[in-house]
PDB file of C-alpha atoms in Angstrom:
ATOM      1  CA  MET A 910       0.000   0.000   0.000  1.00  0.00           C
ATOM      2  CA  LYS A 911       1.349   3.372  -0.992  1.00  0.00           C
ATOM      3  CA  TYR A 912       0.765   6.404   1.222  1.00  0.00           C
ATOM      4  CA  CYS A 913       0.463   9.828  -0.284  1.00  0.00           C
ATOM      5  CA  ARG A 914       1.504  12.826   1.661  1.00  0.00           C
ATOM      6  CA  PRO A 915       0.054  16.125   0.519  1.00  0.00           C
ATOM      7  CA  ARG A 916       2.612  18.689  -0.474  1.00  0.00           C
ATOM      8  CA  LEU A 917       2.188  22.013   1.212  1.00  0.00           C
ATOM      9  CA  ASN A 918       4.186  24.990   0.114  1.00  0.00           C
ATOM     10  CA  PHE A 919       4.120  27.889   2.567  1.00  0.00           C
ATOM     11  CA  SER A 920       6.371  30.859   2.222  1.00  0.00           C
ATOM     12  CA  GLY A 921       7.439  33.305   4.893  1.00  0.00           C
ATOM     13  CA  GLY A 922       7.626  30.765   7.717  1.00  0.00           C
ATOM     14  CA  TRP A 923       4.212  31.710   9.127  1.00  0.00           C
ATOM     15  CA  LEU A 924       3.251  28.057   9.573  1.00  0.00           C
ATOM     16  CA  LEU A 925       6.384  27.387  11.613  1.00  0.00           C
ATOM     17  CA  ALA A 926       5.626  30.442  13.754  1.00  0.00           C
ATOM     18  CA  LEU A 927       2.041  29.257  14.273  1.00  0.00           C
ATOM     19  CA  VAL A 928       3.157  25.758  15.284  1.00  0.00           C
ATOM     20  CA  ALA A 929       5.771  27.205  17.637  1.00  0.00           C
ATOM     21  CA  ALA A 930       3.171  29.462  19.254  1.00  0.00           C
ATOM     22  CA  ILE A 931       0.722  26.602  19.746  1.00  0.00           C
ATOM     23  CA  THR A 932       3.285  24.207  21.203  1.00  0.00           C
ATOM     24  CA  ALA A 933       5.133  26.749  23.340  1.00  0.00           C
ATOM     25  CA  THR A 934       5.032  26.436  27.112  1.00  0.00           C
ATOM     26  CA  PRO A 935       1.949  28.263  28.357  1.00  0.00           C
ATOM     27  CA  ALA A 936       2.592  31.694  29.809  1.00  0.00           C
ATOM     28  CA  ILE A 937       2.092  32.007  33.521  1.00  0.00           C
ATOM     29  CA  ALA A 938      -1.083  33.867  34.326  1.00  0.00           C
ATOM     30  CA  GLU A 939      -1.117  37.375  35.705  1.00  0.00           C
ATOM     31  CA  THR A 940      -4.168  36.719  37.881  1.00  0.00           C
ATOM     32  CA  ALA A 941      -4.187  34.765  41.118  1.00  0.00           C
ATOM     33  CA  ASN A 942      -6.702  32.225  42.360  1.00  0.00           C
ATOM     34  CA  PHE A 943      -7.013  33.970  45.733  1.00  0.00           C
ATOM     35  CA  GLY A 944      -5.990  37.545  44.983  1.00  0.00           C
ATOM     36  CA  THR A 945      -3.172  40.047  45.020  1.00  0.00           C
ATOM     37  CA  PHE A 946      -1.693  41.835  48.016  1.00  0.00           C
ATOM     38  CA  THR A 947       0.852  44.643  48.313  1.00  0.00           C
ATOM     39  CA  LEU A 948       3.596  45.198  50.884  1.00  0.00           C
ATOM     40  CA  SER A 949       5.893  48.121  51.529  1.00  0.00           C
ATOM     41  CA  THR A 950       8.621  48.410  54.135  1.00  0.00           C
ATOM     42  CA  ASN A 951       6.322  50.939  55.839  1.00  0.00           C
ATOM     43  CA  SER A 952       3.565  48.295  56.147  1.00  0.00           C
ATOM     44  CA  ASN A 953       3.006  47.675  59.806  1.00  0.00           C
ATOM     45  CA  PRO A 954       1.824  45.079  60.370  1.00  0.00           C
ATOM     46  CA  SER A 955       2.325  43.022  57.239  1.00  0.00           C
ATOM     47  CA  PRO A 956      -0.873  41.622  55.708  1.00  0.00           C
ATOM     48  CA  GLY A 957      -0.681  38.770  58.187  1.00  0.00           C
ATOM     49  CA  THR A 958      -2.680  35.865  56.833  1.00  0.00           C
ATOM     50  CA  LEU A 959      -4.312  34.971  53.546  1.00  0.00           C
ATOM     51  CA  GLN A 960      -6.700  32.080  52.891  1.00  0.00           C
ATOM     52  CA  GLY A 961      -6.775  29.542  50.078  1.00  0.00           C
ATOM     53  CA  PHE A 962      -6.989  25.870  49.191  1.00  0.00           C
ATOM     54  CA  THR A 963      -4.741  23.568  47.228  1.00  0.00           C
ATOM     55  CA  GLY A 964      -5.727  21.648  44.134  1.00  0.00           C
ATOM     56  CA  GLY A 965      -4.558  20.935  40.639  1.00  0.00           C
ATOM     57  CA  SER A 966      -2.474  18.538  38.623  1.00  0.00           C
ATOM     58  CA  TYR A 967       0.081  21.065  37.293  1.00  0.00           C
ATOM     59  CA  SER A 968       3.571  19.942  38.317  1.00  0.00           C
ATOM     60  CA  LEU A 969       5.408  22.811  40.003  1.00  0.00           C
ATOM     61  CA  SER A 970       8.678  21.350  38.709  1.00  0.00           C
ATOM     62  CA  ALA A 971       7.505  22.518  35.256  1.00  0.00           C
ATOM     63  CA  ILE A 972       8.241  26.066  36.485  1.00  0.00           C
ATOM     64  CA  SER A 973      11.616  25.056  37.907  1.00  0.00           C
ATOM     65  CA  ASN A 974      13.237  21.831  39.101  1.00  0.00           C
ATOM     66  CA  ARG A 975      15.420  23.662  41.631  1.00  0.00           C
ATOM     67  CA  ASP A 976      15.330  27.029  43.344  1.00  0.00           C
ATOM     68  CA  ARG A 977      18.143  29.547  43.692  1.00  0.00           C
ATOM     69  CA  ASP A 978      19.587  27.558  46.637  1.00  0.00           C
ATOM     70  CA  GLN A 979      19.313  24.232  44.756  1.00  0.00           C
ATOM     71  CA  LYS A 980      16.319  23.026  46.811  1.00  0.00           C
ATOM     72  CA  ALA A 981      13.959  20.764  44.858  1.00  0.00           C
ATOM     73  CA  CYS A 982      10.735  22.367  43.616  1.00  0.00           C
ATOM     74  CA  ILE A 983       8.057  19.719  44.026  1.00  0.00           C
ATOM     75  CA  GLY A 984       4.313  19.265  44.292  1.00  0.00           C
ATOM     76  CA  PHE A 985       1.166  19.814  42.268  1.00  0.00           C
ATOM     77  CA  ALA A 986      -1.007  22.908  42.063  1.00  0.00           C
ATOM     78  CA  ASP A 987      -3.213  24.917  39.725  1.00  0.00           C
ATOM     79  CA  PRO A 988      -1.356  26.449  36.736  1.00  0.00           C
ATOM     80  CA  ASN A 989      -2.407  29.915  37.954  1.00  0.00           C
ATOM     81  CA  PRO A 990      -0.572  31.193  41.012  1.00  0.00           C
ATOM     82  CA  ASP A 991      -2.590  31.062  44.208  1.00  0.00           C
ATOM     83  CA  HIS A 992      -1.452  34.510  45.345  1.00  0.00           C
ATOM     84  CA  ILE A 993       0.353  37.451  43.813  1.00  0.00           C
ATOM     85  CA  MET A 994       2.503  39.513  46.151  1.00  0.00           C
ATOM     86  CA  VAL A 995       3.645  42.977  45.084  1.00  0.00           C
ATOM     87  CA  LEU A 996       6.603  44.395  46.995  1.00  0.00           C
ATOM     88  CA  GLU A 997       6.834  48.169  46.727  1.00  0.00           C
ATOM     89  CA  ASN A 998      10.344  48.153  48.244  1.00  0.00           C
ATOM     90  CA  ASP A 999      13.236  45.753  48.703  1.00  0.00           C
ATOM     91  CA  PHE A1000      12.910  43.578  51.810  1.00  0.00           C
ATOM     92  CA  PRO A1001      16.084  42.342  53.519  1.00  0.00           C
ATOM     93  CA  GLN A1002      14.288  39.335  55.072  1.00  0.00           C
ATOM     94  CA  MET A1003      10.875  37.672  54.695  1.00  0.00           C
ATOM     95  CA  THR A1004       9.191  34.420  55.725  1.00  0.00           C
ATOM     96  CA  ILE A1005       6.196  32.932  53.927  1.00  0.00           C
ATOM     97  CA  GLN A1006       4.633  29.957  55.683  1.00  0.00           C
ATOM     98  CA  VAL A1007       1.746  27.631  54.883  1.00  0.00           C
ATOM     99  CA  ASP A1008      -0.522  26.452  57.703  1.00  0.00           C
ATOM    100  CA  SER A1009      -2.722  23.570  56.567  1.00  0.00           C
ATOM    101  CA  ASN A1010      -3.049  21.900  59.955  1.00  0.00           C
ATOM    102  CA  GLY A1011      -0.026  19.712  59.298  1.00  0.00           C
ATOM    103  CA  ASN A1012      -1.001  18.432  55.851  1.00  0.00           C
ATOM    104  CA  ASP A1013       1.880  17.827  53.459  1.00  0.00           C
ATOM    105  CA  THR A1014       2.188  21.038  51.413  1.00  0.00           C
ATOM    106  CA  THR A1015       4.822  22.557  49.139  1.00  0.00           C
ATOM    107  CA  LEU A1016       5.549  26.140  48.171  1.00  0.00           C
ATOM    108  CA  LEU A1017       6.968  27.769  45.043  1.00  0.00           C
ATOM    109  CA  ILE A1018       7.577  31.521  44.782  1.00  0.00           C
ATOM    110  CA  GLN A1019       8.601  33.024  41.454  1.00  0.00           C
ATOM    111  CA  GLY A1020      10.358  36.393  41.622  1.00  0.00           C
ATOM    112  CA  PRO A1021       9.807  39.491  39.504  1.00  0.00           C
ATOM    113  CA  ASP A1022      12.521  38.506  37.018  1.00  0.00           C
ATOM    114  CA  GLN A1023      10.762  35.113  36.643  1.00  0.00           C
ATOM    115  CA  THR A1024      14.133  33.347  37.045  1.00  0.00           C
ATOM    116  CA  THR A1025      14.546  33.815  40.805  1.00  0.00           C
ATOM    117  CA  ILE A1026      12.699  30.874  42.311  1.00  0.00           C
ATOM    118  CA  ARG A1027      12.274  30.017  45.981  1.00  0.00           C
ATOM    119  CA  CYS A1028      10.855  26.621  46.974  1.00  0.00           C
ATOM    120  CA  GLY A1029       9.816  25.194  50.305  1.00  0.00           C
ATOM    121  CA  ASP A1030       8.696  21.901  51.715  1.00  0.00           C
ATOM    122  CA  ASP A1031       8.522  20.632  55.293  1.00  0.00           C
ATOM    123  CA  THR A1032       9.175  23.158  58.073  1.00  0.00           C
ATOM    124  CA  GLY A1033      10.988  21.531  60.979  1.00  0.00           C
ATOM    125  CA  LYS A1034       8.868  18.596  62.122  1.00  0.00           C
ATOM    126  CA  SER A1035       5.766  20.004  60.410  1.00  0.00           C
ATOM    127  CA  LYS A1036       4.664  18.850  56.959  1.00  0.00           C
ATOM    128  CA  ASP A1037       3.573  22.437  56.192  1.00  0.00           C
ATOM    129  CA  ALA A1038       5.834  24.284  53.738  1.00  0.00           C
ATOM    130  CA  SER A1039       7.667  27.552  54.290  1.00  0.00           C
ATOM    131  CA  VAL A1040      10.284  29.792  52.716  1.00  0.00           C
ATOM    132  CA  SER A1041      12.458  32.053  54.825  1.00  0.00           C
ATOM    133  CA  ASP A1042      14.973  34.003  52.798  1.00  0.00           C
ATOM    134  CA  ARG A1043      16.868  37.243  52.349  1.00  0.00           C
ATOM    135  CA  ASN A1044      17.095  39.849  49.578  1.00  0.00           C
ATOM    136  CA  TRP A1045      13.524  40.115  48.344  1.00  0.00           C
ATOM    137  CA  LYS A1046      13.680  42.641  45.513  1.00  0.00           C
ATOM    138  CA  ARG A1047      10.918  45.100  44.699  1.00  0.00           C
ATOM    139  CA  GLY A1048       8.418  43.699  42.191  1.00  0.00           C
ATOM    140  CA  THR A1049       5.693  41.135  41.618  1.00  0.00           C
ATOM    141  CA  TYR A1050       5.965  37.609  43.038  1.00  0.00           C
ATOM    142  CA  ARG A1051       3.783  34.658  42.071  1.00  0.00           C
ATOM    143  CA  ILE A1052       3.082  32.154  44.864  1.00  0.00           C
ATOM    144  CA  TRP A1053       1.885  28.568  44.428  1.00  0.00           C
ATOM    145  CA  VAL A1054       0.850  26.318  47.319  1.00  0.00           C
ATOM    146  CA  GLY A1055       1.012  22.688  46.275  1.00  0.00           C
ATOM    147  CA  THR A1056       0.542  19.156  47.541  1.00  0.00           C
ATOM    148  CA  PHE A1057       2.318  15.888  46.813  1.00  0.00           C
ATOM    149  CA  ASN A1058      -0.779  14.307  45.291  1.00  0.00           C
ATOM    150  CA  PRO A1059      -2.379  15.846  42.200  1.00  0.00           C
ATOM    151  CA  GLU A1060      -5.820  17.356  42.793  1.00  0.00           C
ATOM    152  CA  ALA A1061      -5.548  17.059  46.612  1.00  0.00           C
ATOM    153  CA  LYS A1062      -7.774  19.678  48.254  1.00  0.00           C
ATOM    154  CA  GLN A1063      -6.429  21.188  51.473  1.00  0.00           C
ATOM    155  CA  ASP A1064      -7.551  24.457  53.057  1.00  0.00           C
ATOM    156  CA  TYR A1065      -4.634  26.606  54.179  1.00  0.00           C
ATOM    157  CA  THR A1066      -3.628  29.929  55.642  1.00  0.00           C
ATOM    158  CA  LEU A1067      -0.606  31.671  54.175  1.00  0.00           C
ATOM    159  CA  LYS A1068       1.372  33.763  56.661  1.00  0.00           C
ATOM    160  CA  VAL A1069       3.713  36.520  55.482  1.00  0.00           C
ATOM    161  CA  GLU A1070       6.182  37.974  57.978  1.00  0.00           C
ATOM    162  CA  GLN A1071       8.948  40.521  57.582  1.00  0.00           C
TER     163      GLN A1071
END
């Protein structure tokens, strides 16, 4: 049996551009599942706590396998960030902690340059994730709270401390 392949002749490379656009990695959304909050160094107190719930089958390692300190970025979440944090100033130190009543959560925070990644997993003896780090630059941060099992639904409180 002979197979015939149609011959297509496209000039200008527009088909290649269209295929590249369709197959490209999806852009990370600019909206958050549970909202946006803003901090400045004059904020006293910081926003304190934010509410949300986990869920999704998007692998956080698709954003980055490792963070800036070579910690593994693991877990599953929604493709959209759960929270967007806007820093109006540089912060020398900040801690972001998940409280899900001890459920096994993960955390991924993408910096304003989209290449600075911070990831967190267990905090001490707790299965809740946290990130405590220095040198938070002014800009927009995208925050994902994940779980080890895809689609796992866990209510959580996110605590932000300077």
